Amino acid sequence: MSRSTSASPPEPATLSQPSPLQFMLEDGSQTVTIRPIEPDDKQLLANGMLALSDRSIRQRFLSPRTSLTSQELVYLTEVDGSDHFALIATRADREDVPAAVARYIRLEDDPLTAEAAVLVADDLQGVGLGRALSKVLADTARENGITSFTATMQSDNIAAHKLMATINSRFKQRFQGNGVDELSVELGE
């Protein structure tokens, strides 16, 4: 997936970080806060993993698992905001688990492209939260010099395929084998 390019990521002083924002779920049931993830969110992420269904875990991680290691929690929460950026959505009614998490990680061999991932709590899937996070993630990525996303997902994860289409309806899909697809999408303007 290596493209030759002379472009490089922006200097840290020019990085864009979104301010926390309030998002009303499409069903009107509640408002969530979307903000950049912080190192203090390790326990929140660990709790969130325990609250997910086996199906959601399999669709996000492409294999079964029950928890995140301490090294993974460091990696997932201590991000630099440029090459690795993450958002977390929290809700007032359940402060102990995240409503959703979204992130991108810039590819080393192609600094204009980042791998993106979104994970929404089971009880909040289908109410627009994944789309809202994807929009903020794509906007932040563009402002930080990223022009395209890739995402690896199960071929039967229709919701994740639709989520990529909300970023740009013209995406490329490549079957990786073993029921896994890689999607690529240009972020546009």
Short mmCIF file of C-alpha atoms in Angstrom, two decimals:
data_model
loop_
_atom_site.label_atom_id
_atom_site.label_comp_id
_atom_site.label_asym_id
_atom_site.label_seq_id
_atom_site.Cartn_x
_atom_site.Cartn_y
_atom_site.Cartn_z
CA MET A 1 0.00 0.00 0.00
CA SER A 2 2.98 2.23 -0.49
CA ARG A 3 2.58 5.30 -2.66
CA SER A 4 5.51 7.47 -3.57
CA THR A 5 5.00 10.94 -2.25
CA SER A 6 7.11 13.86 -1.24
CA ALA A 7 4.52 15.18 1.21
CA SER A 8 5.21 14.87 4.90
CA PRO A 9 2.99 15.19 7.97
CA PRO A 10 2.61 18.67 9.49
CA GLU A 11 4.86 19.82 12.29
CA PRO A 12 3.42 19.23 15.80
CA ALA A 13 2.90 22.95 16.40
CA THR A 14 0.35 23.05 13.55
CA LEU A 15 -1.71 20.05 14.63
CA SER A 16 -5.43 20.48 14.99
CA GLN A 17 -7.24 19.00 18.01
CA PRO A 18 -11.03 19.25 18.20
CA SER A 19 -12.67 20.74 21.26
CA PRO A 20 -15.12 18.55 23.19
CA LEU A 21 -18.57 18.64 21.59
CA GLN A 22 -22.04 17.51 22.53
CA PHE A 23 -23.89 15.18 20.17
CA MET A 24 -27.58 14.30 20.45
CA LEU A 25 -28.20 10.72 19.34
CA GLU A 26 -30.52 10.43 16.33
CA ASP A 27 -33.19 8.72 18.43
CA GLY A 28 -33.18 11.68 20.82
CA SER A 29 -32.55 9.41 23.82
CA GLN A 30 -29.47 11.21 25.13
CA THR A 31 -26.54 13.49 24.45
CA VAL A 32 -22.97 12.20 24.45
CA THR A 33 -19.73 14.15 24.78
CA ILE A 34 -17.13 13.56 22.07
CA ARG A 35 -13.58 14.54 23.02
CA PRO A 36 -9.96 13.56 22.33
CA ILE A 37 -8.86 10.53 24.32
CA GLU A 38 -6.53 11.11 27.29
CA PRO A 39 -4.02 8.94 29.18
CA ASP A 40 -6.42 8.89 32.15
CA ASP A 41 -8.97 6.98 30.02
CA LYS A 42 -7.23 3.60 30.44
CA GLN A 43 -9.74 2.25 32.99
CA LEU A 44 -12.65 3.58 30.94
CA LEU A 45 -11.39 1.64 27.88
CA ALA A 46 -10.80 -1.49 29.95
CA ASN A 47 -14.36 -1.29 31.31
CA GLY A 48 -15.74 -0.70 27.84
CA MET A 49 -14.10 -3.84 26.52
CA LEU A 50 -15.79 -5.88 29.26
CA ALA A 51 -19.19 -4.40 28.34
CA LEU A 52 -19.02 -5.31 24.63
CA SER A 53 -20.76 -8.30 23.11
CA ASP A 54 -18.70 -11.09 21.56
CA ARG A 55 -20.05 -9.99 18.15
CA SER A 56 -18.84 -6.39 18.57
CA ILE A 57 -15.42 -7.55 19.76
CA ARG A 58 -15.09 -9.95 16.81
CA GLN A 59 -16.14 -7.28 14.34
CA ARG A 60 -13.70 -4.71 15.72
CA PHE A 61 -10.67 -6.89 16.50
CA LEU A 62 -11.34 -9.63 13.91
CA SER A 63 -10.90 -12.30 16.59
CA PRO A 64 -12.27 -13.15 20.01
CA ARG A 65 -10.69 -11.57 23.08
CA THR A 66 -11.81 -10.66 26.56
CA SER A 67 -9.66 -7.73 27.61
CA LEU A 68 -6.95 -5.25 26.68
CA THR A 69 -3.44 -5.67 28.07
CA SER A 70 -1.79 -2.87 30.03
CA GLN A 71 0.54 -2.27 27.05
CA GLU A 72 -2.46 -1.99 24.71
CA LEU A 73 -4.15 0.47 27.07
CA VAL A 74 -1.02 2.65 27.06
CA TYR A 75 -0.88 2.49 23.25
CA LEU A 76 -4.59 3.27 22.86
CA THR A 77 -4.69 6.22 25.29
CA GLU A 78 -1.25 7.83 25.10
CA VAL A 79 -1.54 9.12 21.56
CA ASP A 80 0.47 11.91 19.94
CA GLY A 81 -2.45 13.62 18.19
CA SER A 82 -0.73 13.55 14.79
CA ASP A 83 0.36 10.07 13.78
CA HIS A 84 -2.08 8.50 16.24
CA PHE A 85 -5.25 10.37 17.13
CA ALA A 86 -8.26 9.04 19.05
CA LEU A 87 -11.67 10.25 20.15
CA ILE A 88 -13.82 8.92 22.96
CA ALA A 89 -17.55 9.49 23.42
CA THR A 90 -18.90 9.46 26.97
CA ARG A 91 -22.43 9.58 28.31
CA ALA A 92 -23.81 10.99 31.53
CA ASP A 93 -25.93 7.91 32.34
CA ARG A 94 -22.94 5.50 32.31
CA GLU A 95 -19.73 7.28 33.18
CA ASP A 96 -17.92 3.98 33.81
CA VAL A 97 -17.91 2.79 30.17
CA PRO A 98 -17.35 4.66 26.90
CA ALA A 99 -20.18 5.16 24.45
CA ALA A 100 -17.72 4.83 21.55
CA VAL A 101 -14.10 5.19 20.49
CA ALA A 102 -12.68 6.20 17.11
CA ARG A 103 -9.08 6.51 16.03
CA TYR A 104 -6.69 6.84 13.14
CA ILE A 105 -3.06 5.76 12.93
CA ARG A 106 -0.93 7.27 10.18
CA LEU A 107 0.83 4.69 7.98
CA GLU A 108 4.62 4.88 8.24
CA ASP A 109 5.15 4.09 4.56
CA ASP A 110 2.47 6.53 3.39
CA PRO A 111 2.14 9.58 5.68
CA LEU A 112 -0.89 10.87 3.77
CA THR A 113 -2.89 7.75 4.69
CA ALA A 114 -4.10 6.50 8.06
CA GLU A 115 -5.81 3.34 9.22
CA ALA A 116 -9.12 4.23 10.86
CA ALA A 117 -11.31 2.31 13.30
CA VAL A 118 -14.59 3.05 15.10
CA LEU A 119 -16.19 1.03 17.90
CA VAL A 120 -19.63 1.89 19.30
CA ALA A 121 -21.15 0.35 22.45
CA ASP A 122 -23.72 -2.32 21.59
CA ASP A 123 -26.70 -0.39 22.98
CA LEU A 124 -25.80 2.75 21.00
CA GLN A 125 -25.24 1.20 17.57
CA GLY A 126 -27.48 2.49 14.80
CA VAL A 127 -28.26 5.92 16.31
CA GLY A 128 -25.70 8.04 14.42
CA LEU A 129 -22.84 8.02 16.91
CA GLY A 130 -20.45 6.15 14.60
CA ARG A 131 -21.20 8.60 11.79
CA ALA A 132 -20.63 11.60 14.08
CA LEU A 133 -17.30 10.20 15.27
CA SER A 134 -16.24 9.37 11.71
CA LYS A 135 -16.94 12.94 10.61
CA VAL A 136 -14.90 14.45 13.46
CA LEU A 137 -12.13 11.90 12.87
CA ALA A 138 -12.00 12.64 9.12
CA ASP A 139 -12.09 16.42 9.69
CA THR A 140 -9.22 16.19 12.19
CA ALA A 141 -7.22 13.90 9.91
CA ARG A 142 -7.60 16.33 6.97
CA GLU A 143 -6.50 19.24 9.15
CA ASN A 144 -3.46 17.17 10.17
CA GLY A 145 -2.40 16.43 6.59
CA ILE A 146 -4.03 13.03 6.04
CA THR A 147 -5.85 12.61 2.72
CA SER A 148 -7.19 9.06 2.92
CA PHE A 149 -8.26 6.34 5.35
CA THR A 150 -7.96 2.60 5.13
CA ALA A 151 -9.91 0.22 7.34
CA THR A 152 -9.73 -3.53 7.79
CA MET A 153 -13.03 -5.21 8.63
CA GLN A 154 -14.96 -8.41 8.35
CA SER A 155 -16.60 -8.82 4.97
CA ASP A 156 -19.98 -9.33 6.65
CA ASN A 157 -19.72 -6.19 8.81
CA ILE A 158 -22.26 -4.21 6.78
CA ALA A 159 -22.44 -1.38 9.34
CA ALA A 160 -18.68 -0.73 9.07
CA HIS A 161 -18.85 -0.75 5.26
CA LYS A 162 -21.72 1.79 5.40
CA LEU A 163 -19.75 3.90 7.86
CA MET A 164 -16.85 4.18 5.39
CA ALA A 165 -19.37 5.21 2.72
CA THR A 166 -20.49 8.13 4.92
CA ILE A 167 -16.96 9.53 4.66
CA ASN A 168 -16.96 9.19 0.89
CA SER A 169 -19.40 7.09 -1.12
CA ARG A 170 -16.63 6.29 -3.59
CA PHE A 171 -14.39 3.86 -1.74
CA LYS A 172 -12.22 0.98 -2.88
CA GLN A 173 -12.80 -2.47 -1.45
CA ARG A 174 -10.25 -5.26 -1.56
CA PHE A 175 -10.90 -8.78 -0.26
CA GLN A 176 -8.00 -9.84 1.98
CA GLY A 177 -9.09 -13.46 2.50
CA ASN A 178 -10.57 -15.29 5.49
CA GLY A 179 -13.69 -13.10 5.40
CA VAL A 180 -11.76 -9.82 5.76
CA ASP A 181 -11.94 -6.72 3.53
CA GLU A 182 -9.71 -3.67 3.35
CA LEU A 183 -11.51 -0.46 2.37
CA SER A 184 -9.79 2.73 1.21
CA VAL A 185 -11.47 6.09 1.02
CA GLU A 186 -10.28 9.56 0.02
CA LEU A 187 -11.18 12.18 2.63
CA GLY A 188 -11.82 14.97 0.12
CA GLU A 189 -12.17 18.59 1.15
#
